[in-house]
Amino acid sequence: MRKEKILRLAKGFRGRAKNCFRIAINRVEKALQYQYRDRKAKKREARKLWIQQINAATRQHGVIYSQFMHTLAKDNIKLDRKTLSDLAINEPHSFKALVDRVKFMRGPNGIE
Amino acid sequence: MKGATMRARPCATPAVGTQRSPSIRPGAPALRSQRSGATGSHVCRASAAAGEVKWVGNRRKLDLNRNYYPKQEDTDTQKKVWYVIDAEGKTLGRLATLASNYLRGKHLPTFTPSMDTGGYVVVVNADKVAVTGRKENDKMYYYHRVHRPGTMKTETLSELRQRVPERIVERAVKGMLPKGRLGNTLFTHLKVYAGSEHPHEAQTPVDITSLIDRKPKDADLAAVRAAVGLE
């Protein structure tokens, strides 16, 4: 029963680890540890990616990420990075409107 | 991760303007936003790439937890944009940074580290690339023909420039690309030529030489947008 359960979790593993219980149990335990660790890491990785995507999008309009986020915060625009990267990819004109707002707030002299 | 106190729904913000925005990803279909006012709920994205609509009982549930992930066709070599950089007189590292960013696709908001969404980069006049300080005679390149102790060969940048000038730029860019299978593939998208001619005229590469070492506020926005493929 237990062996069946473990071997089911070992699908796709390399070599004997997918078929032989005594080898599989070690790899499965490791895999579960990695899953636990990476559920927490996934949130960090996602945020990292959003920031890189927002940075690329704002630089297309002549603003850099740090200034963009700072000005948004000061302007009390509480959009989170997930939404911002989503806008930058799927709604580029809306994102441009945000960047224009940032440029306006930073002053008509241009971007500092 | 900061959660928005008021979740911004793109369709519901009239101030942001029309949602009929063409996609900026080259080759991707135009995206549409739809509003279904009758049910009171919104379907803000019609593209499968953006997020699927889940049916929960009778109610439509907008799945805001799905982020963009490129599809196989977004890595299609036929759709990749070609760029050209004229290396004459340009500083080696700064040129290499620009090349590696465009190879990786970091200039695009659809950047994904696990997939190849970047473009091709052609570097011409690579033999005339410049270095500052005393690097011309002091920068050493090491290599082994046979990986045994005592068989390491060294040469300076000036010597390498005599021998195989393309390798200077290639080495610099390769060091800035990720290491691994994907990085190796990206490196094959870099084409370096010692002279001022290159055989890729048919791909009409976009000139991005002016973007070397340019801060976003100083960069010519028209050139940036042309490089990405925007109007």
Short mmCIF file of C-alpha atoms in Angstrom, two decimals:
data_model
loop_
_atom_site.label_atom_id
_atom_site.label_comp_id
_atom_site.label_asym_id
_atom_site.label_seq_id
_atom_site.Cartn_x
_atom_site.Cartn_y
_atom_site.Cartn_z
CA MET A 1 0.00 0.00 0.00
CA ARG A 2 2.60 2.40 1.17
CA LYS A 3 4.99 1.20 -1.52
CA GLU A 4 2.39 1.82 -4.15
CA LYS A 5 1.88 5.32 -2.89
CA ILE A 6 5.58 6.08 -2.97
CA LEU A 7 6.12 4.62 -6.42
CA ARG A 8 3.27 6.67 -7.75
CA LEU A 9 5.08 9.78 -6.56
CA ALA A 10 8.25 8.55 -8.27
CA LYS A 11 6.88 8.72 -11.79
CA GLY A 12 9.34 10.25 -14.22
CA PHE A 13 12.39 9.69 -12.05
CA ARG A 14 15.62 8.51 -13.51
CA GLY A 15 16.68 4.88 -13.66
CA ARG A 16 15.79 2.53 -10.86
CA ALA A 17 14.41 5.33 -8.76
CA LYS A 18 11.13 5.13 -10.58
CA ASN A 19 10.68 1.38 -10.28
CA CYS A 20 12.47 0.07 -7.20
CA PHE A 21 11.00 1.04 -3.89
CA ARG A 22 14.20 1.12 -1.85
CA ILE A 23 15.78 3.60 -4.24
CA ALA A 24 12.61 5.46 -4.95
CA ILE A 25 11.87 6.20 -1.31
CA ASN A 26 15.08 8.22 -1.00
CA ARG A 27 14.42 10.23 -4.10
CA VAL A 28 10.79 10.78 -3.24
CA GLU A 29 11.67 12.09 0.19
CA LYS A 30 14.11 14.51 -1.41
CA ALA A 31 11.52 15.52 -3.96
CA LEU A 32 9.00 16.30 -1.26
CA GLN A 33 11.57 18.39 0.59
CA TYR A 34 12.29 20.31 -2.60
CA GLN A 35 8.57 20.83 -3.15
CA TYR A 36 8.20 22.28 0.34
CA ARG A 37 11.18 24.57 -0.12
CA ASP A 38 10.20 25.65 -3.60
CA ARG A 39 6.58 26.46 -2.80
CA LYS A 40 8.06 29.30 -0.78
CA ALA A 41 10.73 30.07 -3.39
CA LYS A 42 8.13 30.20 -6.19
CA LYS A 43 6.67 33.35 -4.73
CA ARG A 44 10.10 34.99 -4.67
CA GLU A 45 10.94 33.88 -8.20
CA ALA A 46 7.65 35.15 -9.53
CA ARG A 47 8.18 38.59 -8.03
CA LYS A 48 11.71 38.69 -9.41
CA LEU A 49 10.41 37.96 -12.88
CA TRP A 50 7.66 40.59 -12.63
CA ILE A 51 10.22 43.19 -11.68
CA GLN A 52 12.42 42.33 -14.66
CA GLN A 53 9.44 42.49 -16.98
CA ILE A 54 8.25 45.83 -15.61
CA ASN A 55 11.80 47.18 -15.89
CA ALA A 56 11.99 46.22 -19.55
CA ALA A 57 8.61 47.76 -20.26
CA THR A 58 9.32 51.07 -18.54
CA ARG A 59 12.72 51.38 -20.21
CA GLN A 60 10.96 51.24 -23.56
CA HIS A 61 9.36 54.51 -22.52
CA GLY A 62 12.48 56.08 -21.04
CA VAL A 63 11.86 55.45 -17.35
CA ILE A 64 13.68 53.02 -15.12
CA TYR A 65 12.02 50.62 -12.73
CA SER A 66 13.15 52.21 -9.49
CA GLN A 67 11.87 55.65 -10.42
CA PHE A 68 8.66 54.19 -11.79
CA MET A 69 7.81 52.28 -8.60
CA HIS A 70 8.83 55.12 -6.35
CA THR A 71 6.64 57.59 -8.19
CA LEU A 72 3.71 55.16 -8.23
CA ALA A 73 4.01 54.75 -4.49
CA LYS A 74 4.15 58.48 -3.92
CA ASP A 75 1.16 58.92 -6.17
CA ASN A 76 -0.71 56.34 -4.10
CA ILE A 77 -1.22 53.99 -7.05
CA LYS A 78 -1.33 50.67 -5.28
CA LEU A 79 -0.97 48.36 -8.27
CA ASP A 80 1.18 45.39 -7.37
CA ARG A 81 3.98 44.06 -9.46
CA LYS A 82 1.96 41.13 -10.69
CA THR A 83 -0.69 43.41 -12.13
CA LEU A 84 1.86 45.82 -13.53
CA SER A 85 3.75 43.14 -15.42
CA ASP A 86 0.45 41.75 -16.66
CA LEU A 87 -0.53 45.18 -17.95
CA ALA A 88 2.85 45.67 -19.54
CA ILE A 89 2.47 42.45 -21.50
CA ASN A 90 -1.22 42.35 -22.31
CA GLU A 91 -2.40 45.95 -22.13
CA PRO A 92 0.57 47.99 -23.35
CA HIS A 93 -1.44 51.14 -23.94
CA SER A 94 -2.72 51.11 -20.39
CA PHE A 95 0.81 50.60 -19.19
CA LYS A 96 1.95 53.53 -21.27
CA ALA A 97 -0.71 55.62 -19.58
CA LEU A 98 0.84 54.69 -16.23
CA VAL A 99 4.31 55.61 -17.46
CA ASP A 100 2.99 58.92 -18.77
CA ARG A 101 1.45 59.58 -15.38
CA VAL A 102 4.83 58.87 -13.77
CA LYS A 103 6.58 61.23 -16.19
CA PHE A 104 4.02 63.90 -15.43
CA MET A 105 4.46 63.50 -11.68
CA ARG A 106 8.21 63.67 -11.94
CA GLY A 107 7.98 67.05 -13.55
CA PRO A 108 7.93 68.57 -17.01
CA ASN A 109 11.69 68.93 -17.01
CA GLY A 110 12.03 65.31 -17.87
CA ILE A 111 12.98 62.14 -16.09
CA GLU A 112 15.55 62.47 -13.34
CA MET B 1 4.39 40.04 -2.35
CA LYS B 2 2.37 43.16 -2.01
CA GLY B 3 -1.34 42.56 -2.45
CA ALA B 4 -3.34 45.42 -3.83
CA THR B 5 -5.94 46.69 -1.42
CA MET B 6 -8.13 47.44 -4.36
CA ARG B 7 -7.45 44.98 -7.10
CA ALA B 8 -7.06 46.97 -10.29
CA ARG B 9 -9.26 45.54 -12.99
CA PRO B 10 -8.03 46.93 -16.26
CA CYS B 11 -11.45 46.98 -17.84
CA ALA B 12 -13.02 48.88 -14.99
CA THR B 13 -10.69 51.87 -15.01
CA PRO B 14 -12.08 54.37 -17.47
CA ALA B 15 -9.20 56.76 -16.95
CA VAL B 16 -6.71 54.37 -18.43
CA GLY B 17 -8.20 54.55 -21.85
CA THR B 18 -9.26 52.10 -24.44
CA GLN B 19 -8.42 48.48 -23.90
CA ARG B 20 -8.22 47.70 -27.56
CA SER B 21 -4.48 47.58 -27.53
CA PRO B 22 -2.43 45.74 -30.11
CA SER B 23 0.10 43.33 -28.73
CA ILE B 24 3.67 44.51 -28.72
CA ARG B 25 5.06 41.03 -29.07
CA PRO B 26 6.22 40.55 -32.64
CA GLY B 27 4.23 37.86 -34.32
CA ALA B 28 1.61 37.56 -31.60
CA PRO B 29 -2.05 38.02 -32.50
CA ALA B 30 -3.79 41.23 -31.52
CA LEU B 31 -5.34 40.96 -28.11
CA ARG B 32 -8.80 42.13 -27.30
CA SER B 33 -10.55 42.99 -24.09
CA GLN B 34 -14.18 42.16 -23.76
CA ARG B 35 -16.66 43.41 -21.30
CA SER B 36 -19.69 41.33 -20.45
CA GLY B 37 -21.87 43.77 -18.68
CA ALA B 38 -24.95 41.58 -18.51
CA THR B 39 -23.63 39.15 -15.95
CA GLY B 40 -21.81 41.88 -14.07
CA SER B 41 -18.50 40.02 -14.24
CA HIS B 42 -15.63 40.89 -16.51
CA VAL B 43 -13.68 38.87 -19.02
CA CYS B 44 -10.79 41.15 -19.49
CA ARG B 45 -8.61 39.07 -21.73
CA ALA B 46 -9.56 36.97 -24.68
CA SER B 47 -6.11 35.65 -25.38
CA ALA B 48 -5.25 32.20 -24.14
CA ALA B 49 -1.79 33.42 -23.28
CA ALA B 50 -3.16 35.81 -20.68
CA GLY B 51 -5.24 33.53 -18.51
CA GLU B 52 -8.01 31.07 -18.80
CA VAL B 53 -11.52 31.66 -17.63
CA LYS B 54 -12.63 29.12 -15.09
CA TRP B 55 -16.23 28.21 -14.62
CA VAL B 56 -17.10 27.86 -10.98
CA GLY B 57 -20.64 26.65 -10.79
CA ASN B 58 -22.75 29.25 -12.52
CA ARG B 59 -20.34 32.08 -12.04
CA ARG B 60 -17.45 32.93 -14.30
CA LYS B 61 -14.29 33.30 -12.31
CA LEU B 62 -11.51 35.45 -13.64
CA ASP B 63 -8.24 33.71 -12.92
CA LEU B 64 -5.89 36.52 -12.09
CA ASN B 65 -3.30 34.08 -10.84
CA ARG B 66 -2.16 33.02 -14.26
CA ASN B 67 0.78 35.01 -15.52
CA TYR B 68 2.09 35.27 -19.01
CA TYR B 69 4.17 32.38 -20.23
CA PRO B 70 5.36 32.26 -23.81
CA LYS B 71 4.16 29.58 -26.16
CA GLN B 72 6.34 27.48 -28.43
CA GLU B 73 5.65 29.76 -31.37
CA ASP B 74 7.03 32.75 -29.47
CA THR B 75 10.47 31.18 -29.74
CA ASP B 76 10.13 30.61 -33.46
CA THR B 77 13.34 31.61 -35.23
CA GLN B 78 11.36 32.92 -38.18
CA LYS B 79 9.82 35.57 -35.99
CA LYS B 80 12.98 36.67 -34.23
CA VAL B 81 14.12 40.24 -34.72
CA TRP B 82 17.64 40.82 -35.99
CA TYR B 83 19.85 43.58 -34.60
CA VAL B 84 23.18 44.93 -35.79
CA ILE B 85 25.85 46.70 -33.77
CA ASP B 86 28.80 48.53 -35.25
CA ALA B 87 31.69 47.84 -32.89
CA GLU B 88 34.13 50.35 -34.33
CA GLY B 89 35.55 52.38 -31.48
CA LYS B 90 33.00 51.09 -28.97
CA THR B 91 34.01 49.89 -25.53
CA LEU B 92 34.09 46.11 -25.42
CA GLY B 93 32.15 45.43 -22.24
CA ARG B 94 29.44 47.99 -22.83
CA LEU B 95 28.84 46.63 -26.29
CA ALA B 96 28.74 43.08 -24.94
CA THR B 97 26.16 44.04 -22.31
CA LEU B 98 23.82 45.41 -24.95
CA ALA B 99 24.31 42.40 -27.20
CA SER B 100 23.67 39.91 -24.42
CA ASN B 101 20.51 41.72 -23.28
CA TYR B 102 19.04 41.67 -26.76
CA LEU B 103 20.04 38.05 -27.26
CA ARG B 104 18.31 37.05 -24.05
CA GLY B 105 15.22 39.13 -24.66
CA LYS B 106 15.64 41.25 -21.53
CA HIS B 107 14.61 44.34 -23.48
CA LEU B 108 11.09 42.95 -23.81
CA PRO B 109 8.41 42.86 -21.12
CA THR B 110 7.68 39.30 -22.21
CA PHE B 111 11.11 38.25 -20.96
CA THR B 112 11.17 34.67 -19.73
CA PRO B 113 14.45 33.24 -18.46
CA SER B 114 13.58 29.67 -19.34
CA MET B 115 12.76 30.24 -22.99
CA ASP B 116 14.53 31.82 -25.91
CA THR B 117 12.48 34.91 -26.71
CA GLY B 118 15.38 37.15 -27.69
CA GLY B 119 16.67 38.13 -31.08
CA TYR B 120 19.71 37.68 -33.24
CA VAL B 121 22.60 40.11 -32.88
CA VAL B 122 25.10 40.83 -35.63
CA VAL B 123 28.30 42.63 -34.68
CA VAL B 124 30.39 44.20 -37.42
CA ASN B 125 33.82 45.81 -37.32
CA ALA B 126 34.64 43.56 -34.38
CA ASP B 127 38.35 43.93 -35.02
CA LYS B 128 38.08 47.66 -34.25
CA VAL B 129 36.42 47.26 -30.85
CA ALA B 130 38.11 49.42 -28.22
CA VAL B 131 39.20 48.82 -24.65
CA THR B 132 40.17 51.41 -22.07
CA GLY B 133 43.20 51.67 -19.87
CA ARG B 134 46.08 49.33 -20.51
CA LYS B 135 43.90 46.39 -21.45
CA GLU B 136 45.08 46.42 -25.04
CA ASN B 137 48.42 44.99 -23.98
CA ASP B 138 47.59 43.69 -20.51
CA LYS B 139 44.32 41.79 -20.84
CA MET B 140 45.19 38.11 -21.04
CA TYR B 141 43.24 35.34 -22.68
CA TYR B 142 43.99 31.83 -21.46
CA TYR B 143 43.22 28.60 -23.15
CA HIS B 144 44.20 24.94 -23.28
CA ARG B 145 44.47 22.80 -26.35
CA VAL B 146 45.13 19.80 -24.11
CA HIS B 147 43.68 20.03 -20.62
CA ARG B 148 46.88 19.00 -18.85
CA PRO B 149 48.98 20.93 -16.34
CA GLY B 150 51.60 23.02 -18.02
CA THR B 151 49.82 23.23 -21.36
CA MET B 152 48.02 26.49 -20.76
CA LYS B 153 48.63 29.09 -23.44
CA THR B 154 48.24 32.79 -22.88
CA GLU B 155 47.96 35.72 -25.21
CA THR B 156 47.19 39.37 -24.84
CA LEU B 157 44.21 41.13 -26.34
CA SER B 158 46.39 42.71 -29.02
CA GLU B 159 47.77 39.31 -30.01
CA LEU B 160 44.29 37.81 -30.18
CA ARG B 161 43.20 40.73 -32.27
CA GLN B 162 45.88 39.79 -34.81
CA ARG B 163 44.96 36.14 -34.74
CA VAL B 164 41.17 35.85 -34.45
CA PRO B 165 39.61 39.27 -33.81
CA GLU B 166 36.04 37.98 -33.66
CA ARG B 167 36.86 35.96 -30.58
CA ILE B 168 37.30 39.08 -28.46
CA VAL B 169 33.68 40.10 -28.79
CA GLU B 170 32.47 36.51 -28.71
CA ARG B 171 34.28 35.82 -25.44
CA ALA B 172 32.93 38.98 -23.89
CA VAL B 173 29.32 38.24 -24.80
CA LYS B 174 29.53 34.56 -23.90
CA GLY B 175 30.62 35.51 -20.41
CA MET B 176 27.48 37.62 -20.04
CA LEU B 177 25.04 35.02 -21.25
CA PRO B 178 23.64 32.39 -18.91
CA LYS B 179 25.68 29.21 -18.74
CA GLY B 180 23.95 26.05 -19.77
CA ARG B 181 21.95 24.64 -22.62
CA LEU B 182 19.88 27.76 -23.18
CA GLY B 183 22.93 29.99 -22.94
CA ASN B 184 24.70 27.94 -25.57
CA THR B 185 21.73 28.29 -27.89
CA LEU B 186 21.64 32.03 -27.31
CA PHE B 187 25.33 32.26 -28.12
CA THR B 188 24.70 30.70 -31.52
CA HIS B 189 22.41 33.65 -32.24
CA LEU B 190 25.37 36.03 -32.02
CA LYS B 191 27.08 36.64 -35.34
CA VAL B 192 30.38 38.50 -35.18
CA TYR B 193 32.29 39.76 -38.20
CA ALA B 194 35.67 41.43 -38.35
CA GLY B 195 34.96 43.66 -41.32
CA SER B 196 32.13 46.03 -41.99
CA GLU B 197 30.19 43.63 -44.19
CA HIS B 198 27.81 40.97 -42.98
CA PRO B 199 25.83 38.41 -44.96
CA HIS B 200 22.53 39.06 -43.15
CA GLU B 201 21.12 41.92 -45.19
CA ALA B 202 18.12 39.78 -46.04
CA GLN B 203 17.08 39.84 -42.38
CA THR B 204 17.07 43.67 -42.34
CA PRO B 205 18.70 44.01 -38.95
CA VAL B 206 17.81 46.98 -36.79
CA ASP B 207 20.76 49.17 -35.85
CA ILE B 208 21.07 49.46 -32.09
CA THR B 209 24.59 50.89 -31.91
CA SER B 210 23.26 54.14 -30.49
CA LEU B 211 21.88 52.32 -27.48
CA ILE B 212 25.29 51.28 -26.18
CA ASP B 213 25.84 52.80 -22.76
CA ARG B 214 22.73 54.97 -22.98
CA LYS B 215 20.66 55.62 -19.92
CA PRO B 216 16.93 55.22 -20.59
CA LYS B 217 16.29 58.91 -20.08
CA ASP B 218 18.99 59.85 -22.61
CA ALA B 219 18.32 57.13 -25.14
CA ASP B 220 16.61 58.13 -28.31
CA LEU B 221 13.15 56.70 -27.62
CA ALA B 222 12.41 56.38 -31.30
CA ALA B 223 15.42 54.11 -31.69
CA VAL B 224 14.43 52.07 -28.63
CA ARG B 225 10.93 51.56 -29.91
CA ALA B 226 12.18 50.73 -33.38
CA ALA B 227 14.47 48.13 -31.87
CA VAL B 228 11.53 46.47 -30.13
CA GLY B 229 9.40 46.62 -33.25
CA LEU B 230 6.90 49.24 -32.13
CA GLU B 231 5.66 51.97 -34.42
#
